[in-house]
mmCIF file of C-alpha atoms in Angstrom:
data_model
loop_
_atom_site.group_PDB
_atom_site.id
_atom_site.type_symbol
_atom_site.label_atom_id
_atom_site.label_comp_id
_atom_site.label_asym_id
_atom_site.label_seq_id
_atom_site.Cartn_x
_atom_site.Cartn_y
_atom_site.Cartn_z
ATOM 1 C CA MET A 1 2.972 -8.706 71.834
ATOM 2 C CA GLN A 2 4.155 -12.116 72.433
ATOM 3 C CA PHE A 3 7.563 -12.940 70.389
ATOM 4 C CA GLN A 4 9.297 -16.133 70.053
ATOM 5 C CA GLU A 5 11.727 -14.831 67.190
ATOM 6 C CA VAL A 6 13.626 -11.764 67.044
ATOM 7 C CA LEU A 7 15.802 -10.314 64.520
ATOM 8 C CA ILE A 8 19.096 -8.691 66.041
ATOM 9 C CA ILE A 9 20.893 -6.345 63.636
ATOM 10 C CA LEU A 10 24.299 -5.695 64.945
ATOM 11 C CA GLY A 11 26.211 -2.353 64.749
ATOM 12 C CA SER A 12 28.973 -1.049 62.644
ATOM 13 C CA PRO A 13 30.747 2.297 62.173
ATOM 14 C CA ASN A 14 28.893 5.787 61.434
ATOM 15 C CA LEU A 15 30.108 9.017 60.778
ATOM 16 C CA PRO A 16 30.589 11.574 63.361
ATOM 17 C CA ASN A 17 27.567 13.297 62.128
ATOM 18 C CA GLY A 18 24.823 10.201 62.713
ATOM 19 C CA GLN A 19 25.041 9.304 59.194
ATOM 20 C CA LEU A 20 25.093 5.448 58.877
ATOM 21 C CA GLY A 21 27.968 4.044 56.909
ATOM 22 C CA PRO A 22 27.879 1.771 54.042
ATOM 23 C CA ILE A 23 28.204 -1.593 56.093
ATOM 24 C CA ALA A 24 25.613 -0.586 58.479
ATOM 25 C CA LEU A 25 23.411 0.181 55.661
ATOM 26 C CA ASP A 26 23.659 -2.677 53.979
ATOM 27 C CA ARG A 27 22.677 -4.561 57.317
ATOM 28 C CA VAL A 28 19.744 -2.460 57.349
ATOM 29 C CA ASN A 29 18.662 -3.165 53.734
ATOM 30 C CA TYR A 30 18.957 -6.882 54.745
ATOM 31 C CA CYS A 31 17.234 -6.542 57.750
ATOM 32 C CA TRP A 32 14.332 -4.705 56.176
ATOM 33 C CA GLU A 33 14.359 -7.627 53.586
ATOM 34 C CA LEU A 34 13.839 -9.966 56.087
ATOM 35 C CA PHE A 35 11.200 -8.165 57.919
ATOM 36 C CA GLN A 36 9.168 -7.729 54.599
ATOM 37 C CA ILE A 37 9.245 -11.422 54.320
ATOM 38 C CA GLN A 38 7.894 -11.936 58.076
ATOM 39 C CA ALA A 39 7.606 -9.204 60.525
ATOM 40 C CA ARG A 40 9.664 -9.646 63.641
ATOM 41 C CA PRO A 41 10.441 -7.832 66.521
ATOM 42 C CA ILE A 42 13.958 -5.977 65.836
ATOM 43 C CA LEU A 43 16.920 -5.578 68.311
ATOM 44 C CA CYS A 44 19.003 -2.897 67.174
ATOM 45 C CA THR A 45 22.765 -2.805 68.787
ATOM 46 C CA GLY A 46 25.554 -0.541 69.082
ATOM 47 C CA GLY A 47 25.844 2.494 71.741
ATOM 48 C CA PHE A 48 29.260 4.618 71.283
ATOM 49 C CA GLY A 49 33.124 4.124 70.944
ATOM 50 C CA ALA A 50 35.800 5.642 69.464
ATOM 51 C CA HIS A 51 36.114 2.901 66.922
ATOM 52 C CA PHE A 52 32.445 3.200 65.581
ATOM 53 C CA ASN A 53 30.381 5.700 66.580
ATOM 54 C CA THR A 54 31.586 9.226 67.997
ATOM 55 C CA SER A 55 28.367 10.888 67.120
ATOM 56 C CA PRO A 56 25.993 12.038 69.885
ATOM 57 C CA TRP A 57 23.481 9.566 69.379
ATOM 58 C CA ALA A 58 23.745 6.014 69.908
ATOM 59 C CA HIS A 59 24.303 3.724 66.954
ATOM 60 C CA ALA A 60 21.506 1.750 67.784
ATOM 61 C CA ALA A 61 19.324 4.384 67.723
ATOM 62 C CA LEU A 62 20.484 5.543 64.235
ATOM 63 C CA LEU A 63 19.779 1.955 63.061
ATOM 64 C CA LYS A 64 16.088 1.972 64.808
ATOM 65 C CA GLN A 65 15.774 5.250 62.999
ATOM 66 C CA GLU A 66 16.679 4.366 59.524
ATOM 67 C CA LEU A 67 14.279 0.912 59.947
ATOM 68 C CA ALA A 68 11.641 3.040 61.128
ATOM 69 C CA SER A 69 11.862 5.484 58.259
ATOM 70 C CA ARG A 70 11.458 2.426 56.004
ATOM 71 C CA GLY A 71 8.352 1.395 57.610
ATOM 72 C CA VAL A 72 8.932 -0.470 60.506
ATOM 73 C CA ALA A 73 6.636 0.553 63.246
ATOM 74 C CA ASN A 74 7.720 1.296 66.862
ATOM 75 C CA ASN A 75 5.735 -1.807 68.589
ATOM 76 C CA TYR A 76 8.253 -4.107 66.576
ATOM 77 C CA PHE A 77 11.489 -2.683 68.345
ATOM 78 C CA LEU A 78 12.578 -4.133 71.492
ATOM 79 C CA PRO A 79 14.751 -2.064 73.592
ATOM 80 C CA LEU A 80 18.016 -1.108 72.322
ATOM 81 C CA ALA A 81 21.318 -3.054 73.358
ATOM 82 C CA LEU A 82 23.799 -0.066 73.833
ATOM 83 C CA SER A 83 26.827 -2.035 73.341
ATOM 84 C CA SER A 84 30.067 -1.075 72.290
ATOM 85 C CA ASN A 85 31.934 -4.390 70.745
ATOM 86 C CA THR A 86 30.858 -7.720 69.260
ATOM 87 C CA VAL A 87 30.970 -9.474 72.905
ATOM 88 C CA ASP A 88 29.044 -6.722 74.522
ATOM 89 C CA ASP A 89 26.489 -7.188 71.521
ATOM 90 C CA ALA A 90 25.796 -10.549 72.673
ATOM 91 C CA VAL A 91 25.623 -9.929 76.541
ATOM 92 C CA LYS A 92 23.425 -6.992 76.189
ATOM 93 C CA SER A 93 21.147 -8.307 73.780
ATOM 94 C CA LYS A 94 20.711 -11.350 76.308
ATOM 95 C CA LEU A 95 19.861 -8.813 78.810
ATOM 96 C CA VAL A 96 17.161 -7.546 76.406
ATOM 97 C CA ILE A 97 15.910 -10.804 75.289
ATOM 98 C CA GLU A 98 15.542 -12.379 78.899
ATOM 99 C CA ASN A 99 12.609 -10.213 79.449
ATOM 100 C CA TYR A 100 10.477 -11.924 76.456
ATOM 101 C CA SER A 101 9.296 -15.353 75.567
ATOM 102 C CA ILE A 102 11.888 -15.575 72.770
ATOM 103 C CA GLN A 103 13.299 -18.892 71.489
ATOM 104 C CA SER A 104 15.067 -18.099 68.332
ATOM 105 C CA LEU A 105 17.676 -15.275 67.228
ATOM 106 C CA ASN A 106 18.329 -14.360 63.589
ATOM 107 C CA ILE A 107 21.495 -12.345 63.923
ATOM 108 C CA LEU A 108 22.394 -10.042 61.263
ATOM 109 C CA THR A 109 26.036 -9.041 60.833
ATOM 110 C CA SER A 110 28.598 -9.024 57.832
ATOM 111 C CA GLN A 111 29.804 -12.207 56.042
ATOM 112 C CA TYR A 112 33.296 -11.530 57.147
ATOM 113 C CA HIS A 113 32.262 -11.058 60.769
ATOM 114 C CA VAL A 114 29.960 -14.341 61.048
ATOM 115 C CA PRO A 115 32.475 -16.456 62.343
ATOM 116 C CA ARG A 116 33.490 -14.599 65.346
ATOM 117 C CA VAL A 117 29.720 -13.535 65.888
ATOM 118 C CA LYS A 118 28.548 -17.385 65.801
ATOM 119 C CA LEU A 119 31.457 -18.112 68.384
ATOM 120 C CA ILE A 120 30.557 -15.402 71.099
ATOM 121 C CA PHE A 121 26.605 -15.765 70.419
ATOM 122 C CA ASP A 122 26.720 -19.363 70.985
ATOM 123 C CA GLU A 123 28.663 -19.060 73.966
ATOM 124 C CA VAL A 124 26.643 -16.401 75.609
ATOM 125 C CA LEU A 125 23.386 -17.613 74.558
ATOM 126 C CA PRO A 126 23.766 -21.275 74.237
ATOM 127 C CA SER A 127 19.873 -21.822 75.111
ATOM 128 C CA TYR A 128 18.568 -20.189 72.217
ATOM 129 C CA ALA A 129 18.375 -21.396 68.595
ATOM 130 C CA LYS A 130 20.123 -19.167 66.366
ATOM 131 C CA LYS A 131 20.373 -18.273 62.619
ATOM 132 C CA TYR A 132 23.145 -15.942 61.352
ATOM 133 C CA TYR A 133 23.041 -13.740 58.333
ATOM 134 C CA GLY A 134 26.418 -12.653 56.612
ATOM 135 C CA VAL A 135 25.646 -9.733 54.371
ATOM 136 C CA GLU A 136 27.881 -9.422 51.516
ATOM 137 C CA HIS A 137 28.529 -5.966 50.769
ATOM 138 C CA GLN A 138 27.695 -4.625 47.275
ATOM 139 C CA SER A 139 28.899 -0.742 48.130
ATOM 140 C CA PHE A 140 32.753 -0.186 47.763
ATOM 141 C CA ILE A 141 34.169 -0.222 51.465
ATOM 142 C CA PRO A 142 37.782 1.113 51.451
ATOM 143 C CA GLU A 143 38.938 -0.701 54.930
ATOM 144 C CA LEU A 144 37.145 -3.744 54.154
ATOM 145 C CA ASP A 145 40.702 -5.753 53.986
ATOM 146 C CA GLN A 146 41.362 -4.192 57.529
ATOM 147 C CA LEU A 147 38.152 -5.573 58.603
ATOM 148 C CA ILE A 148 38.642 -8.900 57.651
ATOM 149 C CA ALA A 149 42.276 -8.978 58.863
ATOM 150 C CA HIS A 150 40.834 -7.667 62.374
ATOM 151 C CA GLU A 151 38.064 -10.653 62.463
ATOM 152 C CA ALA A 152 40.853 -13.025 61.487
ATOM 153 C CA HIS A 153 43.120 -11.768 64.734
ATOM 154 C CA ALA A 154 39.955 -11.542 66.912
ATOM 155 C CA LEU A 155 38.789 -14.673 66.175
ATOM 156 C CA ALA A 156 42.448 -16.379 66.644
ATOM 157 C CA GLU A 157 42.753 -14.326 69.987
ATOM 158 C CA ILE A 158 39.287 -15.659 71.450
ATOM 159 C CA LYS A 159 40.286 -19.178 70.606
ATOM 160 C CA LYS A 160 43.562 -18.756 72.089
ATOM 161 C CA ASN A 161 42.426 -17.068 75.360
ATOM 162 C CA GLY A 162 38.874 -17.945 75.613
ATOM 163 C CA LEU A 163 35.978 -15.762 75.834
ATOM 164 C CA TYR A 164 35.287 -13.066 78.852
ATOM 165 C CA PHE A 165 32.266 -11.572 79.472
#
């Protein structure tokens, strides 16, 4: 199957038992909506890390499993990008998509995460057309204020020190 466009869904925390957290589920819901409008291949990101996934399953595999349970056929999934942070999401996504004739990236994350994701993906994947989707979370997320503060700090650090990958 030849693809020119891909949906990239970025990882976020899940529970130690492998249950996707509310941020991940909101991103999956949005990915599913976009897929229903226009079926495109999906690249799921996220491996393991103390800050987002201590379960025995890669976060990307959990995302894939959830999307498959909603009806996405296996042939629509690209190989998983087993990343450990946002920079690694971009680097490992690049390694996957370079093996296809993809020209356009649709990158799904949270609204609060878009500015940093855009800076990183524009730097790591400059030759691809990109569209960024920022999911606005409807569910109660107690740590949302902490995540927003983390994003502001991380973005400032990249702007100050540059991006290393």
